[in-house]
Amino acid sequence: MKKWDVFELKLKGKTDGNPFTDYEICGEFSNENEAKTVSGFYDGGGIYRIRFMPSFEGEYNYKIYGSFSDKTVTGSFDVSGADGCGPIHAEDTAFEYADGTPYYSVGTTCYAWTCQPQELREQTIETLKNSSFNKLRFCIFPKHYDYNYRDPVMFPYEGTPVDNSGIDKFSFSDYKPDNAENKWDFSRFNTEYFRVIDGCVEALRRLNIEADIILFHPYDRWGFSKMPCWADELYLKYMTARYSAYSNVWWSRANEYDLCGYKAADDWEHYAQLVTKKDPYGHLISIHNCVKLYDFSRDWVTHCSIQRQTGDKELDFIPSWLEKYKKPVVIDEMCYEGNIEQDWGNISAEEMLRRMWKVYILGGHPGHSECYFGKDIWWSHGGRLYGESYKRFGFLHRIMTECGSLHTVGYMESENHDGSIRLRYFGEHRPAFITMKLGDARYRIEVIDTWSMTVDDRGSFSGNVKIVMPQRSGMTVRMRKE
Amino acid sequence: MKKWDVFELKLKGKTDGNPFTDYEICGEFSNENEAKTVSGFYDGGGIYRIRFMPSFEGEYNYKIYGSFSDKTVTGSFDVSGADGCGPIHAEDTAFEYADGTPYYSVGTTCYAWTCQPQELREQTIETLKNSSFNKLRFCIFPKHYDYNYRDPVMFPYEGTPVDNSGIDKFSFSDYKPDNAENKWDFSRFNTEYFRVIDGCVEALRRLNIEADIILFHPYDRWGFSKMPCWADELYLKYMTARYSAYSNVWWSRANEYDLCGYKAADDWEHYAQLVTKKDPYGHLISIHNCVKLYDFSRDWVTHCSIQRQTGDKELDFIPSWLEKYKKPVVIDEMCYEGNIEQDWGNISAEEMLRRMWKVYILGGHPGHSECYFGKDIWWSHGGRLYGESYKRFGFLHRIMTECGSLHTVGYMESENHDGSIRLRYFGEHRPAFITMKLGDARYRIEVIDTWSMTVDDRGSFSGNVKIVMPQRSGMTVRMRKE
């Protein structure tokens, strides 16, 4: 057992009535540095599980109790040094792992990947393993939307879905659920559905990829977006009990909350309080918009999670969002590379890469996805990547790691925290040369080609300098104080 | 003599004292449809000139009088049918020539071309002749700025300029005028300087290119941006007397008025009233900004003249400007194609073309220029064009003429006045196909490649349609009702 790994106990318990609602299972975990009380959950077949993430090394004692069983279980286990860096938290406008390592997010999105067949899920993991992404956004509930008309392999509740036959899967986006009824028991989870998600979250954890879990979303024909309040609450308690012990979990309260017609403004606040209260580790939590940004100044919001699509114009607001909210800004959606019909999914690799760099230069954390038309589309199903931008994100992340978090000092010009490194990103601008007045200070100047992934060291300079530039788009100049 | 041509009388007059300020010359021109009183001007060497633009066919009578001479001169001339379409005016948010022909502006800028040697000016005219531009912005006063440190071939006033030796012409933009004195007599124009401009304006007129004359600008080491008020007024009276009779004249009260530190807000209003009062033909008049837009709702403003540079993000405001001001919107500056150091002059041909189309689709009139580093730069000196975007403007203008003025009906989707033509511009988006629901109406659908300049007629459709698209940037789809 290592620090920040998942400690799990599997216990038999009562099965009379409805074990999802009728019984509780609670655990107290303590060592000399911390003491936490956590909830367990029912996992079907008479099995209850309780998960705990230790944040310290050394011996832990635990006591498991609750109405699920007439017995109290106690025990202890040893925790040794960590393999990973631990869960991430926000430090002012930056992210940091628990061990102090800075985290620079290079995200992607596969909304419905956990609902796909096992083979496809495995391919997704394989693709991620060979990529440089360190965050993946995905939904818990299945997705109903263009290119997403096939049923998920399973459903999250016991019951039967609306009949799906006769839907033209790759047709116009005009499908409206008919009156055929979904028949769900929202008080009984399909535990197999969640065991699949357990595997997905754990696989991501092993790859050091943050699991940005989207709790609600509006793209639904099965009724999961309009459950009664008690069912929403039961679901959130189940989710926090089941997943809080994974160090890589982030809570995204919604995808496009402003399109979730069945939830009122107060509901979001209420559900946020619930998640925050039930998550013993204080995982990152935010909420993603379609058009209207959520009020990120709320106490429970740890970072901004933002979608911007019309052109890239609104990315320029990143510095003002940083200033306003004093929290990290994650741009999860700013159009995706691809060739599908919808404008949000058909920009070129060059344009995707340009926006990724732009977000970093402006002080934010960029997010990608890919929508090449075909049987499976990465943005929703996962599977394979066909584009060209993602191949260049490892290089972007390397530069992020070398330079650190940035704040803007001019248009498309940024500095790191102590001003020892300055980056100027040229984007669509292609000067034949640039000039700089360095004064007495001495700088190493490098010309970085974000597409070709080269760093051209031009040497050490002071005074007035003229640097000949490649006349191509997507160049960055890095100046390092010597 | 043809309608809308320049009728000119050259008369000898008094030379005692200062003929620029001591005498007046006035002309009354009338035929059965109009009667106008216009001012003449002194052109040096004892010669006074008076110019008139007839707006009707038939016989005109004139009477020239004033303190410049003890004699009154009368006469008449015949005016036959026009060669051109006459001066342009604004009709709601569109432009129209006097004969009713719509005008779709495809502009360019050569700020200081009239100050260049004759050979270069002739080359500029030759370049324009082989281009599709129908508007040229330029300054009357010489320009002092990066790449513009050489003296003009002449100066607009009698006197001597500040010593210009020792200026590094293509160096940093840190040159500040020293204390060496400019010695000008602002009451005595250098008439040779203005005769050169006469030739330039006339050459443009013959090419059906509007002369968008910039009356003031801030880039100055000679003091023309900070003349006393009486000198500004004398200059504006001289300009209107000299150039109002050219049908192709537009008045641009300033380039970057908000950087003209020596003029107060009231000055601009005062000078506008003066120009409007002294111009007998009501030529188009506006004022160009650097950052802060002028208040285009002022009565005297005939159209919006706008600079936007940071990305292309603010172009999206065009529909709201049209709505707010109910006047045509001309985007004179939105970065230029080129490779110079400054970001406003180094975007690619593809990006320049994209912005030109975007402005048209959004209901505005786009403006180009070009800044390829070299001895002469089109943006300021004129000369040759080296880029790739301008070659595609004839095609853009053809589409403008075929479709007419547009108003937006969706994001990057616009209709002409009666809804019979709809254009959807894809810019950086490259869908593999698009779908449309045409209902019972029948449309001809064409896929327009703005870069390759092809119009691919896909046929006539109604109902639900799927159109396969080239997976390239810069595509437009045109739907014409049949």
PDB file of N, CA, C and O in Angstrom, chain A residues 319 358-363 403 405-416 419 421-425 477 479:
ATOM      1  N   PRO A 319      -6.596  36.290 -19.078  1.00  0.00           N
ATOM      2  CA  PRO A 319      -5.955  37.086 -18.012  1.00  0.00           C
ATOM      3  C   PRO A 319      -6.966  37.784 -17.101  1.00  0.00           C
ATOM      4  O   PRO A 319      -6.749  37.862 -15.888  1.00  0.00           O
ATOM      5  N   LYS A 358      -1.941  29.331 -27.279  1.00  0.00           N
ATOM      6  CA  LYS A 358      -2.481  30.633 -26.884  1.00  0.00           C
ATOM      7  C   LYS A 358      -2.984  30.590 -25.447  1.00  0.00           C
ATOM      8  O   LYS A 358      -2.712  31.493 -24.659  1.00  0.00           O
ATOM      9  N   VAL A 359      -3.696  29.527 -25.114  1.00  0.00           N
ATOM     10  CA  VAL A 359      -4.223  29.391 -23.757  1.00  0.00           C
ATOM     11  C   VAL A 359      -3.075  29.336 -22.748  1.00  0.00           C
ATOM     12  O   VAL A 359      -3.106  30.011 -21.713  1.00  0.00           O
ATOM     13  N   TYR A 360      -2.043  28.557 -23.074  1.00  0.00           N
ATOM     14  CA  TYR A 360      -0.911  28.476 -22.141  1.00  0.00           C
ATOM     15  C   TYR A 360      -0.246  29.844 -21.973  1.00  0.00           C
ATOM     16  O   TYR A 360       0.026  30.281 -20.842  1.00  0.00           O
ATOM     17  N   ILE A 361       0.005  30.509 -23.088  1.00  0.00           N
ATOM     18  CA  ILE A 361       0.679  31.814 -23.022  1.00  0.00           C
ATOM     19  C   ILE A 361      -0.140  32.811 -22.193  1.00  0.00           C
ATOM     20  O   ILE A 361       0.409  33.630 -21.452  1.00  0.00           O
ATOM     21  N   LEU A 362      -1.448  32.724 -22.308  1.00  0.00           N
ATOM     22  CA  LEU A 362      -2.307  33.671 -21.592  1.00  0.00           C
ATOM     23  C   LEU A 362      -2.490  33.297 -20.123  1.00  0.00           C
ATOM     24  O   LEU A 362      -3.190  33.987 -19.387  1.00  0.00           O
ATOM     25  N   GLY A 363      -1.883  32.191 -19.702  1.00  0.00           N
ATOM     26  CA  GLY A 363      -1.935  31.841 -18.280  1.00  0.00           C
ATOM     27  C   GLY A 363      -2.915  30.734 -17.940  1.00  0.00           C
ATOM     28  O   GLY A 363      -3.112  30.433 -16.764  1.00  0.00           O
ATOM     29  N   CYS A 403       9.108  26.192 -18.283  1.00  0.00           N
ATOM     30  CA  CYS A 403       8.875  27.627 -18.052  1.00  0.00           C
ATOM     31  C   CYS A 403       7.981  27.901 -16.843  1.00  0.00           C
ATOM     32  O   CYS A 403       8.047  28.977 -16.264  1.00  0.00           O
ATOM     33  N   SER A 405       4.156  28.306 -14.816  1.00  0.00           N
ATOM     34  CA  SER A 405       2.933  29.069 -15.072  1.00  0.00           C
ATOM     35  C   SER A 405       3.296  30.481 -15.504  1.00  0.00           C
ATOM     36  O   SER A 405       4.272  31.048 -15.033  1.00  0.00           O
ATOM     37  N   LEU A 406       2.486  31.023 -16.379  1.00  0.00           N
ATOM     38  CA  LEU A 406       2.787  32.335 -16.945  1.00  0.00           C
ATOM     39  C   LEU A 406       1.731  33.358 -16.562  1.00  0.00           C
ATOM     40  O   LEU A 406       0.593  33.017 -16.256  1.00  0.00           O
ATOM     41  N   HIS A 407       2.139  34.594 -16.594  1.00  0.00           N
ATOM     42  CA  HIS A 407       1.166  35.695 -16.543  1.00  0.00           C
ATOM     43  C   HIS A 407       1.549  36.680 -17.641  1.00  0.00           C
ATOM     44  O   HIS A 407       2.734  36.868 -17.946  1.00  0.00           O
ATOM     45  N   THR A 408       0.553  37.294 -18.236  1.00  0.00           N
ATOM     46  CA  THR A 408       0.817  38.140 -19.397  1.00  0.00           C
ATOM     47  C   THR A 408       1.448  39.467 -18.982  1.00  0.00           C
ATOM     48  O   THR A 408       1.100  40.038 -17.954  1.00  0.00           O
ATOM     49  N   VAL A 409       2.382  39.901 -19.800  1.00  0.00           N
ATOM     50  CA  VAL A 409       2.990  41.219 -19.591  1.00  0.00           C
ATOM     51  C   VAL A 409       2.793  42.091 -20.824  1.00  0.00           C
ATOM     52  O   VAL A 409       3.158  43.262 -20.830  1.00  0.00           O
ATOM     53  N   GLY A 410       2.218  41.525 -21.859  1.00  0.00           N
ATOM     54  CA  GLY A 410       1.932  42.258 -23.083  1.00  0.00           C
ATOM     55  C   GLY A 410       1.059  41.361 -23.931  1.00  0.00           C
ATOM     56  O   GLY A 410       0.715  40.255 -23.512  1.00  0.00           O
ATOM     57  N   TYR A 411       0.698  41.823 -25.116  1.00  0.00           N
ATOM     58  CA  TYR A 411      -0.159  41.005 -25.954  1.00  0.00           C
ATOM     59  C   TYR A 411       0.602  39.781 -26.439  1.00  0.00           C
ATOM     60  O   TYR A 411       1.589  39.894 -27.148  1.00  0.00           O
ATOM     61  N   MET A 412       0.158  38.596 -26.023  1.00  0.00           N
ATOM     62  CA  MET A 412       0.790  37.324 -26.388  1.00  0.00           C
ATOM     63  C   MET A 412       2.232  37.259 -25.891  1.00  0.00           C
ATOM     64  O   MET A 412       3.067  36.588 -26.486  1.00  0.00           O
ATOM     65  N   GLU A 413       2.501  37.959 -24.807  1.00  0.00           N
ATOM     66  CA  GLU A 413       3.827  37.955 -24.215  1.00  0.00           C
ATOM     67  C   GLU A 413       3.660  37.721 -22.723  1.00  0.00           C
ATOM     68  O   GLU A 413       2.860  38.402 -22.079  1.00  0.00           O
ATOM     69  N   SER A 414       4.401  36.760 -22.190  1.00  0.00           N
ATOM     70  CA  SER A 414       4.171  36.355 -20.812  1.00  0.00           C
ATOM     71  C   SER A 414       5.478  36.069 -20.095  1.00  0.00           C
ATOM     72  O   SER A 414       6.497  35.768 -20.715  1.00  0.00           O
ATOM     73  N   GLU A 415       5.398  36.137 -18.778  1.00  0.00           N
ATOM     74  CA  GLU A 415       6.551  35.839 -17.932  1.00  0.00           C
ATOM     75  C   GLU A 415       6.215  34.746 -16.945  1.00  0.00           C
ATOM     76  O   GLU A 415       5.051  34.572 -16.578  1.00  0.00           O
ATOM     77  N   ASN A 416       7.235  34.054 -16.477  1.00  0.00           N
ATOM     78  CA  ASN A 416       7.026  33.129 -15.365  1.00  0.00           C
ATOM     79  C   ASN A 416       7.011  33.914 -14.043  1.00  0.00           C
ATOM     80  O   ASN A 416       7.126  35.142 -14.041  1.00  0.00           O
ATOM     81  N   GLY A 419       9.987  36.270 -13.383  1.00  0.00           N
ATOM     82  CA  GLY A 419      10.463  37.077 -14.504  1.00  0.00           C
ATOM     83  C   GLY A 419      11.755  36.575 -15.127  1.00  0.00           C
ATOM     84  O   GLY A 419      12.342  37.248 -15.966  1.00  0.00           O
ATOM     85  N   ILE A 421      12.032  33.966 -17.043  1.00  0.00           N
ATOM     86  CA  ILE A 421      11.735  33.444 -18.385  1.00  0.00           C
ATOM     87  C   ILE A 421      10.594  34.250 -18.977  1.00  0.00           C
ATOM     88  O   ILE A 421       9.590  34.527 -18.298  1.00  0.00           O
ATOM     89  N   ARG A 422      10.790  34.626 -20.210  1.00  0.00           N
ATOM     90  CA  ARG A 422       9.715  35.330 -20.915  1.00  0.00           C
ATOM     91  C   ARG A 422       9.427  34.601 -22.220  1.00  0.00           C
ATOM     92  O   ARG A 422      10.344  34.180 -22.925  1.00  0.00           O
ATOM     93  N   LEU A 423       8.143  34.441 -22.532  1.00  0.00           N
ATOM     94  CA  LEU A 423       7.741  33.798 -23.785  1.00  0.00           C
ATOM     95  C   LEU A 423       6.922  34.791 -24.595  1.00  0.00           C
ATOM     96  O   LEU A 423       6.051  35.474 -24.053  1.00  0.00           O
ATOM     97  N   ARG A 424       7.229  34.840 -25.879  1.00  0.00           N
ATOM     98  CA  ARG A 424       6.381  35.626 -26.765  1.00  0.00           C
ATOM     99  C   ARG A 424       5.888  34.699 -27.856  1.00  0.00           C
ATOM    100  O   ARG A 424       6.679  34.070 -28.559  1.00  0.00           O
ATOM    101  N   TYR A 425       4.586  34.601 -27.963  1.00  0.00           N
ATOM    102  CA  TYR A 425       3.994  33.676 -28.928  1.00  0.00           C
ATOM    103  C   TYR A 425       3.456  34.479 -30.110  1.00  0.00           C
ATOM    104  O   TYR A 425       2.755  35.471 -29.930  1.00  0.00           O
ATOM    105  N   VAL A 477       9.115  32.769 -29.078  1.00  0.00           N
ATOM    106  CA  VAL A 477      10.476  33.125 -28.685  1.00  0.00           C
ATOM    107  C   VAL A 477      10.576  33.060 -27.166  1.00  0.00           C
ATOM    108  O   VAL A 477       9.721  33.592 -26.459  1.00  0.00           O
ATOM    109  N   MET A 479      12.975  33.809 -23.872  1.00  0.00           N
ATOM    110  CA  MET A 479      14.134  34.536 -23.352  1.00  0.00           C
ATOM    111  C   MET A 479      14.359  34.081 -21.909  1.00  0.00           C
ATOM    112  O   MET A 479      13.460  34.214 -21.075  1.00  0.00           O
TER     113      MET A 479
END
